PDB file of C-alpha atoms in Angstrom:
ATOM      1  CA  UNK A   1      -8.109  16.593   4.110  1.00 87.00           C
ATOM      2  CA  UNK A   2      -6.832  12.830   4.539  1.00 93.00           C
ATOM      3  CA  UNK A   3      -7.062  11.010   1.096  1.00 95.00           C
ATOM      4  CA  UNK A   4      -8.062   7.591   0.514  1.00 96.00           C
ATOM      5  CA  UNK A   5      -7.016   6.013  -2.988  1.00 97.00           C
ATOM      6  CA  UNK A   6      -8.375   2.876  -4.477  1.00 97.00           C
ATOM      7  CA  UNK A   7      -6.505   1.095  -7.367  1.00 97.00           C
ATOM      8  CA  UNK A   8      -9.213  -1.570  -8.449  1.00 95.00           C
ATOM      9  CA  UNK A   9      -9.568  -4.138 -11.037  1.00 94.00           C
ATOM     10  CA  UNK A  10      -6.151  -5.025 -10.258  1.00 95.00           C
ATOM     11  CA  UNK A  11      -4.989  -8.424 -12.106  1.00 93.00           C
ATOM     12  CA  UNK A  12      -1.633  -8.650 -10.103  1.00 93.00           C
ATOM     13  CA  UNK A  13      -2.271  -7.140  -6.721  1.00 94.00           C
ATOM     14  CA  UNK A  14       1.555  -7.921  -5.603  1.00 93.00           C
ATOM     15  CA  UNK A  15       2.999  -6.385  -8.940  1.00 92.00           C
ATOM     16  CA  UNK A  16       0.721  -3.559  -8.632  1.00 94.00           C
ATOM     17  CA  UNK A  17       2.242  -2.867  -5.207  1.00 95.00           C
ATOM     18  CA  UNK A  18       5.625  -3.079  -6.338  1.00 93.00           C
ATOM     19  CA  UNK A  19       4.646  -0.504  -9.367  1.00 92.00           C
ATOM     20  CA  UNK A  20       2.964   2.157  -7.302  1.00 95.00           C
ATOM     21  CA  UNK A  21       5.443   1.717  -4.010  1.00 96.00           C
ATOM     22  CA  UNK A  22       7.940   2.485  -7.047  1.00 93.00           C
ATOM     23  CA  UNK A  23       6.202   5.397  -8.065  1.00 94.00           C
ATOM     24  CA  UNK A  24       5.590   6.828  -4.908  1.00 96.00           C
ATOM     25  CA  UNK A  25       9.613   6.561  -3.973  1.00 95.00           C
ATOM     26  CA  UNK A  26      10.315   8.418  -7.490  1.00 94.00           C
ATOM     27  CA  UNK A  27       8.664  11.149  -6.387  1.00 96.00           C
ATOM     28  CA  UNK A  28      10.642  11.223  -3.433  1.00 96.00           C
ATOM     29  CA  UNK A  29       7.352  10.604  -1.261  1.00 95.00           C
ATOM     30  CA  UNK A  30       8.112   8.818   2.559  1.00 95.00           C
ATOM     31  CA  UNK A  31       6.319   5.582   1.721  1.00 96.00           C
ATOM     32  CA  UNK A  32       5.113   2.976   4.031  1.00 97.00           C
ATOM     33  CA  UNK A  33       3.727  -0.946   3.226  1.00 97.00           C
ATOM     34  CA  UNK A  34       1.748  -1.872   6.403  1.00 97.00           C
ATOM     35  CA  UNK A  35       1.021  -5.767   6.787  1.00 97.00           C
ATOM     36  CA  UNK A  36      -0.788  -8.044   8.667  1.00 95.00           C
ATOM     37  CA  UNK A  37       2.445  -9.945   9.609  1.00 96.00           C
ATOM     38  CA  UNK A  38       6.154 -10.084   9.886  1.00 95.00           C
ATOM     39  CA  UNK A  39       5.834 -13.337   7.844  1.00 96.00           C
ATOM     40  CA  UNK A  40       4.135 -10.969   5.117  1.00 96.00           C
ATOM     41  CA  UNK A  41       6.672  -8.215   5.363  1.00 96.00           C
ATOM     42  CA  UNK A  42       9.151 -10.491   4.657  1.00 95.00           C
ATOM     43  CA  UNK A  43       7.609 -11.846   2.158  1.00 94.00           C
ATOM     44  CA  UNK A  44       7.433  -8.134   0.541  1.00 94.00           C
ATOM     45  CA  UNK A  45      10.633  -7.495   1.097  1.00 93.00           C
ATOM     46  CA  UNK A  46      11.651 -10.141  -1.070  1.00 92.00           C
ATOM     47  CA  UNK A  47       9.484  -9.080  -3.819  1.00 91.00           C
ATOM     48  CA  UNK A  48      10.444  -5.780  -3.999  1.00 90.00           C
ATOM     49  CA  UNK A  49      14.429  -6.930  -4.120  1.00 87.00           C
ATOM     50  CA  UNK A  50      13.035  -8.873  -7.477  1.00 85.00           C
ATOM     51  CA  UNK A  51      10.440  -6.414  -8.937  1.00 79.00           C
ATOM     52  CA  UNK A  52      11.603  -4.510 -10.971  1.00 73.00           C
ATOM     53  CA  UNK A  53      13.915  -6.920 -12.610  1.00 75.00           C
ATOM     54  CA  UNK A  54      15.524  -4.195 -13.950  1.00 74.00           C
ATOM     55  CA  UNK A  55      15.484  -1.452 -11.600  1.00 74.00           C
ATOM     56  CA  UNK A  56      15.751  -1.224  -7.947  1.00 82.00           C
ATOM     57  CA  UNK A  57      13.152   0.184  -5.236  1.00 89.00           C
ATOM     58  CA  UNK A  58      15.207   1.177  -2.130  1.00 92.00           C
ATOM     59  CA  UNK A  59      13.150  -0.141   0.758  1.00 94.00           C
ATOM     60  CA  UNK A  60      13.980  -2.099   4.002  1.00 95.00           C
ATOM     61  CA  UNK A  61      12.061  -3.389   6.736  1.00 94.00           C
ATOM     62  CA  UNK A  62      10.644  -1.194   9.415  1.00 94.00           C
ATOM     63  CA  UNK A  63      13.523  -2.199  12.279  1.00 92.00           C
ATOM     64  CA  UNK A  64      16.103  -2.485  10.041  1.00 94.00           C
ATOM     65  CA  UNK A  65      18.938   0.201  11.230  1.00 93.00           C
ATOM     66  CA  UNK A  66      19.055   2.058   8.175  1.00 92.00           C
ATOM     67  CA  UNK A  67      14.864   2.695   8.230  1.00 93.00           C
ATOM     68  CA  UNK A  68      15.263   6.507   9.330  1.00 91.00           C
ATOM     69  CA  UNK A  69      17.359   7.063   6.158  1.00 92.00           C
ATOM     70  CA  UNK A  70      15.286   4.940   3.822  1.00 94.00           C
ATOM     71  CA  UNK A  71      12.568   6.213   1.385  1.00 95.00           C
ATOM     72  CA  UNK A  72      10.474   2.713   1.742  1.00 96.00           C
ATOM     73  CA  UNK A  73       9.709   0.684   4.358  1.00 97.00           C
ATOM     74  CA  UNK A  74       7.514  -2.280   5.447  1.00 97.00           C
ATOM     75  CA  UNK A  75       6.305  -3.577   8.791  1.00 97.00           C
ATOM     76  CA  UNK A  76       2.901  -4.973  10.318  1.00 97.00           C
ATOM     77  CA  UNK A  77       3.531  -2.712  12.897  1.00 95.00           C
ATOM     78  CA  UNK A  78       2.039   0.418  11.823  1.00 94.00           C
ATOM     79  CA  UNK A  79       3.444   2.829  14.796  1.00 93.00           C
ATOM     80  CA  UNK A  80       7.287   1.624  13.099  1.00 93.00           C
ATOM     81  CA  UNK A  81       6.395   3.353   9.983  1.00 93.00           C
ATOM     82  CA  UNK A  82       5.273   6.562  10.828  1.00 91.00           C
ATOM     83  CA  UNK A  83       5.520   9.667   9.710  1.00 92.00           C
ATOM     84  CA  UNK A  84       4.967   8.648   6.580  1.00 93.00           C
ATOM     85  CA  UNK A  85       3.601  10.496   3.139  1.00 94.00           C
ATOM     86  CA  UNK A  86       1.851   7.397   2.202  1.00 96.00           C
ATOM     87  CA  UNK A  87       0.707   4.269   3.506  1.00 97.00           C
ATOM     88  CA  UNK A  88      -0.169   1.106   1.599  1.00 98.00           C
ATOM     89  CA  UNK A  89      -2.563  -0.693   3.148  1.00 97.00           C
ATOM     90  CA  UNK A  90      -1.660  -4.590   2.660  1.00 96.00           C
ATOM     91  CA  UNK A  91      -3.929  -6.238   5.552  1.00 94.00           C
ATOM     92  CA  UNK A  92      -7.494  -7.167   5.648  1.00 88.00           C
ATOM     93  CA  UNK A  93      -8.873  -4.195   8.536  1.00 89.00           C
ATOM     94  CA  UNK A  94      -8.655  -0.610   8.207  1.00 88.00           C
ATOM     95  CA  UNK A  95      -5.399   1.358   9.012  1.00 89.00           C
ATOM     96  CA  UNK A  96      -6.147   3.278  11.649  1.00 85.00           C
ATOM     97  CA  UNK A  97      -7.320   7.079  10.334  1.00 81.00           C
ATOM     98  CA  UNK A  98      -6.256   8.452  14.137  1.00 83.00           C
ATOM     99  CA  UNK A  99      -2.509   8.411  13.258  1.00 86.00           C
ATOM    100  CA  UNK A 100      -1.885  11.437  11.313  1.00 83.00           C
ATOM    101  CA  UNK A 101      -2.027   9.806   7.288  1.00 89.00           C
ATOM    102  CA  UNK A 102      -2.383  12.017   5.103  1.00 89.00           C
ATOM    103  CA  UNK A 103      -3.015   9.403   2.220  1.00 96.00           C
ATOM    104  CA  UNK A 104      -3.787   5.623   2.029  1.00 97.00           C
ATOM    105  CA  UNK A 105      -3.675   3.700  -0.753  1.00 98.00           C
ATOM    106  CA  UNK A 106      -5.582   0.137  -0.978  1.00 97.00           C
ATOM    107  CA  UNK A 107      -5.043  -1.931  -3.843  1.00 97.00           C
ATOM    108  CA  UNK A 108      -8.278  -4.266  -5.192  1.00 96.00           C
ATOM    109  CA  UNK A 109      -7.276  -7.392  -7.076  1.00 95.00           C
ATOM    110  CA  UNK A 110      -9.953  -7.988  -9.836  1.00 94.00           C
ATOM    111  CA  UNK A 111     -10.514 -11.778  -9.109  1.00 92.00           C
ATOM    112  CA  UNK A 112     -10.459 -12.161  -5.503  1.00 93.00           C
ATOM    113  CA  UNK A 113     -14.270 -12.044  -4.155  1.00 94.00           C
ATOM    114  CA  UNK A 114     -13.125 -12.085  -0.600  1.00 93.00           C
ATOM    115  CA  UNK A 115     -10.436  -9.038  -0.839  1.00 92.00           C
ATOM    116  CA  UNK A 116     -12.691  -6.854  -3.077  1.00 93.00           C
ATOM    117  CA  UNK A 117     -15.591  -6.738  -0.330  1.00 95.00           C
ATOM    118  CA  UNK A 118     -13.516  -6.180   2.268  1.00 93.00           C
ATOM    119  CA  UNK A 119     -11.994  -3.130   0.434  1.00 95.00           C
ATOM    120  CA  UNK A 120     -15.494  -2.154   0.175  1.00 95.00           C
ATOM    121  CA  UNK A 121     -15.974  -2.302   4.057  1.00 95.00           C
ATOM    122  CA  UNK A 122     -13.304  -0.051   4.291  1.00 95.00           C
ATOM    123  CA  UNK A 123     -14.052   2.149   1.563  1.00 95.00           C
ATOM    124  CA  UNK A 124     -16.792   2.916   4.066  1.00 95.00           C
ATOM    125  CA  UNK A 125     -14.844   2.833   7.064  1.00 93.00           C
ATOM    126  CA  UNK A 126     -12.621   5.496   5.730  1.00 93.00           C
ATOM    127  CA  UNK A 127     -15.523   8.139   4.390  1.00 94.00           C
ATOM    128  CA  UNK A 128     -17.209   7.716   7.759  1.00 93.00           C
ATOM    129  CA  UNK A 129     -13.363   8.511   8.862  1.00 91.00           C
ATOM    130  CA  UNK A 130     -13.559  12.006   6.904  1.00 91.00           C
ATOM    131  CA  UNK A 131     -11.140  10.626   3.887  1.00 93.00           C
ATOM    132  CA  UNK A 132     -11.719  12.198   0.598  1.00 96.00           C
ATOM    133  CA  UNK A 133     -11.397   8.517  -1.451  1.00 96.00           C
ATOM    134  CA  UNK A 134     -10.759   8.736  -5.379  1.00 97.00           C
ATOM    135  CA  UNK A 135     -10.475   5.542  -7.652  1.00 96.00           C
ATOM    136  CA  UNK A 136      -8.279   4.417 -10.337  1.00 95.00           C
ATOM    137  CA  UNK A 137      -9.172   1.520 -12.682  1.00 94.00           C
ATOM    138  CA  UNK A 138      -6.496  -0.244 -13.442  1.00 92.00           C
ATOM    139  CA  UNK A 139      -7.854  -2.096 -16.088  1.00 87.00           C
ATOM    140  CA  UNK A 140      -8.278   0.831 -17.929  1.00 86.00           C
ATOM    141  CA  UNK A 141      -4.738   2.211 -17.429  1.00 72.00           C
ATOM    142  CA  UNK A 142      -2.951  -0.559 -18.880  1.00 58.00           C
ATOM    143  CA  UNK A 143      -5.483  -0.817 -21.986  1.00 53.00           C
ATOM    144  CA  UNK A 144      -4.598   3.286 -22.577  1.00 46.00           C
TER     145      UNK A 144
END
């Protein structure tokens, strides 16, 4: 069964990504950053060349050349990405549950209103989709 995962209360939504994209690449996982943009993939890019400032997440954009070899990528288109393990979700709609994912992951930012309902709109989206979701509080992970 397709997973959805939820990281919530989230205080730095673009650090967060950079953590858990890390993660995901140490356990040698195919891992995907879909965005609404290539203005935001760049964007991403950059901050994954700076975060961690002391290690390094090997990741490239979804045309570069070397994409088929690397563990990482990022594109708004999500079609470039694919297959993929995992896909972070980093747009405002739904990635599309018709393409094969096995798991999504959607990161909540604590203080952002806006972002949090839409999260819950897709929350929805994705049960009505057939995704077993689970949750991970965030807030409570970096107080343990």
């Amino acid at each position: 069964m397709p997973q959805a995962s939820f990281y919530f209360n989230v205080a730095n939504r673009e650090q967060a990504l950079c953590q858990l994209v890390g993660k995901a690449v140490k356990r040698k996982l195919a891992t995907g950053v879909v965005t609404d943009s290539e203005t935001a993939s760049q964007m991403l890019d950059r901050l994954l060349w700076e975060f961690p400032p002391t290690g390094f997440v090997p990741h490239c954009l979804g045309s570069h050349a070397l994409a088929a070899q690397t563990p990482a990528l990022i594109d708004h288109r999500l079609e470039v990405l694919l297959p993929r393990d995992v896909v972070f979700n980093w747009t405002s709609h739904i990635v599309r549950t018709d393409m094969g994912i096995e798991r999504i992951v959607e990161i909540v930012p604590r203080d952002d209103m806006a972002l949090r309902q839409e999260a819950r709109t897709r929350l929805q989206l994705y049960k009505q989709a057939g995704y077993e979701v689970d949750f991970t509080d965030m807030a409570t992970l970096v107080k343990g």
